[in-house]
PDB file of C-alpha atoms in Angstrom:
ATOM      1  CA  MET A   1      92.723 -69.391 -35.056  1.00 48.00           C
ATOM      2  CA  ASP A   2      93.618 -71.044 -38.314  1.00 53.00           C
ATOM      3  CA  THR A   3      91.614 -70.580 -41.438  1.00 61.00           C
ATOM      4  CA  ASN A   4      88.760 -73.049 -41.481  1.00 89.00           C
ATOM      5  CA  ALA A   5      87.650 -74.640 -44.765  1.00 94.00           C
ATOM      6  CA  CYS A   6      84.009 -74.822 -43.663  1.00 95.00           C
ATOM      7  CA  PHE A   7      83.827 -71.128 -42.855  1.00 96.00           C
ATOM      8  CA  GLU A   8      85.839 -70.214 -45.958  1.00 96.00           C
ATOM      9  CA  ALA A   9      83.285 -72.111 -48.066  1.00 96.00           C
ATOM     10  CA  MET A  10      80.472 -70.263 -46.287  1.00 97.00           C
ATOM     11  CA  MET A  11      82.195 -66.948 -47.026  1.00 96.00           C
ATOM     12  CA  GLN A  12      82.443 -67.867 -50.710  1.00 97.00           C
ATOM     13  CA  THR A  13      78.740 -68.708 -50.737  1.00 97.00           C
ATOM     14  CA  VAL A  14      77.989 -65.277 -49.236  1.00 97.00           C
ATOM     15  CA  ARG A  15      80.224 -63.549 -51.796  1.00 97.00           C
ATOM     16  CA  ASP A  16      78.479 -65.402 -54.642  1.00 97.00           C
ATOM     17  CA  TRP A  17      75.064 -64.542 -53.181  1.00 96.00           C
ATOM     18  CA  ARG A  18      76.014 -60.844 -52.984  1.00 96.00           C
ATOM     19  CA  VAL A  19      77.144 -60.796 -56.626  1.00 97.00           C
ATOM     20  CA  ALA A  20      73.867 -62.436 -57.688  1.00 95.00           C
ATOM     21  CA  ARG A  21      71.891 -59.987 -55.508  1.00 95.00           C
ATOM     22  CA  ASP A  22      73.633 -57.016 -57.093  1.00 96.00           C
ATOM     23  CA  GLU A  23      72.961 -58.431 -60.568  1.00 95.00           C
ATOM     24  CA  ARG A  24      69.282 -58.934 -59.689  1.00 95.00           C
ATOM     25  CA  SER A  25      69.092 -55.371 -58.393  1.00 95.00           C
ATOM     26  CA  ALA A  26      70.554 -53.970 -61.604  1.00 96.00           C
ATOM     27  CA  ARG A  27      68.166 -56.133 -63.647  1.00 95.00           C
ATOM     28  CA  LYS A  28      65.242 -54.793 -61.607  1.00 96.00           C
ATOM     29  CA  GLN A  29      66.100 -51.243 -62.592  1.00 95.00           C
ATOM     30  CA  THR A  30      66.393 -52.262 -66.242  1.00 96.00           C
ATOM     31  CA  ILE A  31      62.967 -53.917 -66.054  1.00 96.00           C
ATOM     32  CA  ILE A  32      61.447 -50.812 -64.473  1.00 96.00           C
ATOM     33  CA  ASP A  33      63.034 -48.548 -67.070  1.00 96.00           C
ATOM     34  CA  THR A  34      61.952 -50.805 -69.942  1.00 96.00           C
ATOM     35  CA  TYR A  35      58.561 -52.212 -68.901  1.00 96.00           C
ATOM     36  CA  GLY A  36      57.441 -50.050 -65.954  1.00 96.00           C
ATOM     37  CA  TRP A  37      56.356 -50.626 -62.371  1.00 97.00           C
ATOM     38  CA  GLU A  38      53.145 -52.471 -63.203  1.00 96.00           C
ATOM     39  CA  SER A  39      54.681 -54.965 -65.622  1.00 96.00           C
ATOM     40  CA  LYS A  40      54.537 -58.754 -65.604  1.00 97.00           C
ATOM     41  CA  GLU A  41      58.303 -58.716 -65.953  1.00 96.00           C
ATOM     42  CA  LEU A  42      58.650 -56.863 -62.640  1.00 97.00           C
ATOM     43  CA  GLU A  43      56.206 -59.265 -60.971  1.00 96.00           C
ATOM     44  CA  ALA A  44      58.384 -62.143 -62.175  1.00 95.00           C
ATOM     45  CA  TRP A  45      61.467 -60.366 -60.873  1.00 96.00           C
ATOM     46  CA  TYR A  46      59.888 -60.047 -57.401  1.00 95.00           C
ATOM     47  CA  GLU A  47      59.123 -63.772 -57.388  1.00 94.00           C
ATOM     48  CA  GLU A  48      62.695 -64.556 -58.376  1.00 93.00           C
ATOM     49  CA  ASP A  49      64.040 -62.185 -55.724  1.00 93.00           C
ATOM     50  CA  GLN A  50      61.899 -63.825 -53.017  1.00 92.00           C
ATOM     51  CA  ALA A  51      63.293 -67.232 -53.984  1.00 91.00           C
ATOM     52  CA  ALA A  52      66.884 -65.968 -53.767  1.00 93.00           C
ATOM     53  CA  ARG A  53      66.986 -65.537 -50.009  1.00 92.00           C
ATOM     54  CA  TYR A  54      70.177 -65.201 -48.001  1.00 94.00           C
ATOM     55  CA  PRO A  55      71.820 -68.643 -48.012  1.00 95.00           C
ATOM     56  CA  PHE A  56      72.234 -69.144 -44.263  1.00 97.00           C
ATOM     57  CA  ALA A  57      69.970 -69.244 -41.238  1.00 97.00           C
ATOM     58  CA  GLY A  58      70.500 -66.789 -38.381  1.00 97.00           C
ATOM     59  CA  GLY A  59      72.525 -69.175 -36.220  1.00 98.00           C
ATOM     60  CA  GLU A  60      74.773 -70.136 -39.124  1.00 98.00           C
ATOM     61  CA  SER A  61      75.330 -66.457 -39.917  1.00 98.00           C
ATOM     62  CA  LYS A  62      76.220 -65.693 -36.312  1.00 98.00           C
ATOM     63  CA  ALA A  63      78.728 -68.560 -36.258  1.00 97.00           C
ATOM     64  CA  LEU A  64      80.261 -67.203 -39.461  1.00 97.00           C
ATOM     65  CA  GLN A  65      80.451 -63.688 -38.032  1.00 96.00           C
ATOM     66  CA  ALA A  66      82.042 -64.970 -34.811  1.00 96.00           C
ATOM     67  CA  TRP A  67      84.629 -66.854 -36.884  1.00 96.00           C
ATOM     68  CA  ARG A  68      85.379 -63.737 -38.951  1.00 93.00           C
ATOM     69  CA  VAL A  69      85.958 -61.647 -35.811  1.00 89.00           C
ATOM     70  CA  THR A  70      88.094 -64.383 -34.284  1.00 88.00           C
ATOM     71  CA  VAL A  71      90.208 -64.803 -37.423  1.00 84.00           C
ATOM     72  CA  ASP A  72      90.628 -61.038 -37.838  1.00 78.00           C
ATOM     73  CA  ARG A  73      92.046 -60.839 -34.321  1.00 78.00           C
ATOM     74  CA  ASP A  74      94.276 -63.863 -34.936  1.00 68.00           C
ATOM     75  CA  GLU A  75      92.972 -65.462 -31.758  1.00 69.00           C
ATOM     76  CA  ASN A  76      93.411 -69.023 -30.656  1.00 76.00           C
ATOM     77  CA  GLU A  77      89.998 -68.978 -29.010  1.00 86.00           C
ATOM     78  CA  PHE A  78      86.706 -68.970 -30.903  1.00 93.00           C
ATOM     79  CA  GLU A  79      84.753 -66.126 -29.311  1.00 95.00           C
ATOM     80  CA  MET A  80      81.004 -65.614 -29.501  1.00 96.00           C
ATOM     81  CA  ASP A  81      80.076 -62.166 -28.231  1.00 94.00           C
ATOM     82  CA  ASP A  82      76.615 -61.947 -29.782  1.00 95.00           C
ATOM     83  CA  PHE A  83      73.207 -62.938 -28.445  1.00 94.00           C
ATOM     84  CA  LEU A  84      71.410 -65.887 -30.005  1.00 96.00           C
ATOM     85  CA  TRP A  85      67.644 -66.030 -30.371  1.00 96.00           C
ATOM     86  CA  ASP A  86      65.975 -69.311 -29.409  1.00 92.00           C
ATOM     87  CA  LYS A  87      65.626 -70.428 -33.021  1.00 96.00           C
ATOM     88  CA  GLU A  88      69.313 -69.689 -33.781  1.00 97.00           C
ATOM     89  CA  THR A  89      71.090 -71.787 -31.140  1.00 97.00           C
ATOM     90  CA  HIS A  90      70.768 -75.160 -32.861  1.00 98.00           C
ATOM     91  CA  ASP A  91      72.104 -73.872 -36.193  1.00 98.00           C
ATOM     92  CA  PHE A  92      74.920 -72.022 -34.418  1.00 98.00           C
ATOM     93  CA  ILE A  93      76.124 -75.138 -32.591  1.00 98.00           C
ATOM     94  CA  GLU A  94      75.638 -77.383 -35.638  1.00 97.00           C
ATOM     95  CA  THR A  95      77.760 -74.978 -37.685  1.00 97.00           C
ATOM     96  CA  LEU A  96      80.529 -75.129 -35.061  1.00 97.00           C
ATOM     97  CA  ARG A  97      80.370 -78.934 -35.143  1.00 96.00           C
ATOM     98  CA  LYS A  98      80.492 -78.970 -38.943  1.00 95.00           C
ATOM     99  CA  ALA A  99      83.519 -76.648 -38.844  1.00 95.00           C
ATOM    100  CA  GLY A 100      85.292 -78.813 -36.274  1.00 94.00           C
ATOM    101  CA  ILE A 101      85.249 -76.144 -33.559  1.00 94.00           C
ATOM    102  CA  GLU A 102      85.788 -78.010 -30.302  1.00 95.00           C
ATOM    103  CA  SER A 103      85.290 -75.123 -27.884  1.00 95.00           C
ATOM    104  CA  PHE A 104      84.202 -71.524 -27.761  1.00 96.00           C
ATOM    105  CA  VAL A 105      84.169 -68.679 -25.289  1.00 96.00           C
ATOM    106  CA  TYR A 106      80.835 -66.945 -24.816  1.00 97.00           C
ATOM    107  CA  THR A 107      81.416 -63.294 -23.890  1.00 96.00           C
ATOM    108  CA  ASN A 108      77.981 -61.823 -24.542  1.00 96.00           C
ATOM    109  CA  GLN A 109      76.621 -59.567 -21.799  1.00 93.00           C
ATOM    110  CA  SER A 110      72.989 -59.183 -22.821  1.00 91.00           C
ATOM    111  CA  THR A 111      70.070 -59.666 -20.475  1.00 90.00           C
ATOM    112  CA  ALA A 112      69.311 -63.032 -22.071  1.00 86.00           C
ATOM    113  CA  VAL A 113      72.658 -64.664 -21.324  1.00 94.00           C
ATOM    114  CA  MET A 114      71.032 -67.243 -19.040  1.00 96.00           C
ATOM    115  CA  GLU A 115      68.731 -68.388 -21.850  1.00 96.00           C
ATOM    116  CA  ASN A 116      71.715 -68.849 -24.169  1.00 97.00           C
ATOM    117  CA  LEU A 117      73.691 -70.776 -21.541  1.00 97.00           C
ATOM    118  CA  HIS A 118      70.829 -73.215 -21.065  1.00 97.00           C
ATOM    119  CA  ALA A 119      70.327 -73.474 -24.835  1.00 97.00           C
ATOM    120  CA  PHE A 120      74.013 -74.380 -25.303  1.00 98.00           C
ATOM    121  CA  ALA A 121      73.625 -77.113 -22.678  1.00 97.00           C
ATOM    122  CA  ALA A 122      70.473 -78.372 -24.402  1.00 97.00           C
ATOM    123  CA  GLU A 123      72.492 -78.652 -27.637  1.00 97.00           C
ATOM    124  CA  GLY A 124      75.036 -80.887 -25.888  1.00 97.00           C
ATOM    125  CA  CYS A 125      77.688 -78.316 -25.062  1.00 98.00           C
ATOM    126  CA  GLU A 126      79.432 -78.505 -21.727  1.00 98.00           C
ATOM    127  CA  MET A 127      80.347 -75.437 -19.710  1.00 97.00           C
ATOM    128  CA  THR A 128      83.946 -75.896 -18.618  1.00 97.00           C
ATOM    129  CA  GLY A 129      84.360 -72.708 -16.612  1.00 97.00           C
ATOM    130  CA  LEU A 130      84.916 -69.014 -16.426  1.00 97.00           C
ATOM    131  CA  CYS A 131      87.771 -67.495 -18.389  1.00 96.00           C
ATOM    132  CA  THR A 132      89.182 -64.251 -19.698  1.00 95.00           C
ATOM    133  CA  ILE A 133      90.447 -63.873 -23.228  1.00 92.00           C
ATOM    134  CA  ALA A 134      92.747 -61.072 -24.280  1.00 91.00           C
ATOM    135  CA  TYR A 135      93.295 -59.678 -27.742  1.00 88.00           C
ATOM    136  CA  LYS A 136      94.821 -56.629 -29.371  1.00 86.00           C
ATOM    137  CA  ALA A 137      92.475 -54.049 -30.846  1.00 84.00           C
ATOM    138  CA  ASP A 138      92.902 -50.692 -32.530  1.00 84.00           C
ATOM    139  CA  ARG A 139      91.175 -48.225 -30.236  1.00 82.00           C
ATOM    140  CA  PHE A 140      91.232 -44.498 -30.777  1.00 85.00           C
ATOM    141  CA  GLY A 141      94.243 -44.681 -33.066  1.00 85.00           C
ATOM    142  CA  GLY A 142      96.359 -46.933 -30.859  1.00 87.00           C
ATOM    143  CA  GLU A 143      96.634 -50.604 -30.146  1.00 88.00           C
ATOM    144  CA  GLN A 144      95.239 -51.735 -26.817  1.00 90.00           C
ATOM    145  CA  THR A 145      94.867 -55.073 -25.138  1.00 91.00           C
ATOM    146  CA  ILE A 146      91.217 -55.877 -24.530  1.00 88.00           C
ATOM    147  CA  GLU A 147      90.249 -58.422 -21.906  1.00 92.00           C
ATOM    148  CA  ALA A 148      86.858 -60.056 -22.301  1.00 93.00           C
ATOM    149  CA  LYS A 149      85.320 -62.097 -19.515  1.00 96.00           C
ATOM    150  CA  GLY A 150      83.546 -65.199 -20.682  1.00 96.00           C
ATOM    151  CA  ILE A 151      82.447 -68.748 -20.154  1.00 97.00           C
ATOM    152  CA  ARG A 152      84.166 -71.529 -22.067  1.00 97.00           C
ATOM    153  CA  PHE A 153      82.076 -74.316 -23.598  1.00 98.00           C
ATOM    154  CA  THR A 154      83.176 -77.507 -25.241  1.00 97.00           C
ATOM    155  CA  VAL A 155      81.207 -78.552 -28.293  1.00 97.00           C
ATOM    156  CA  LYS A 156      80.253 -82.199 -28.181  1.00 90.00           C
TER     157      LYS A 156
END
């Protein structure tokens, strides 16, 4: 799958957030060392830290992770092998739409697969059929072909 500008921008946002998080963490230690645990400065830091939450919702993050796995494998198919909680499905599908992803293969094998299938349909996706995707993976020091059974959906 080709690099996708939407997901690349999301990755940059995550990288920027991590840098800011690390800077906040270092500043916290400086505040503790300078003013102590019971200081107003540390209280202010905690407020700032609470406001600096991770920049993406769960469904957006899972779409980003699925894209990263897909790109790393150099696949032509967008594969989603994770489970989505009820509150994540909408953001997941909206992120795929925003990124221009027209179809994906759902390969998750959790006990809640049926809930996810119905949630995809409720978000306007159409199940187009069963499929198997194959990709190369490094397993136990050697490259193997992995075949994953899935269900292909079109994103509408």
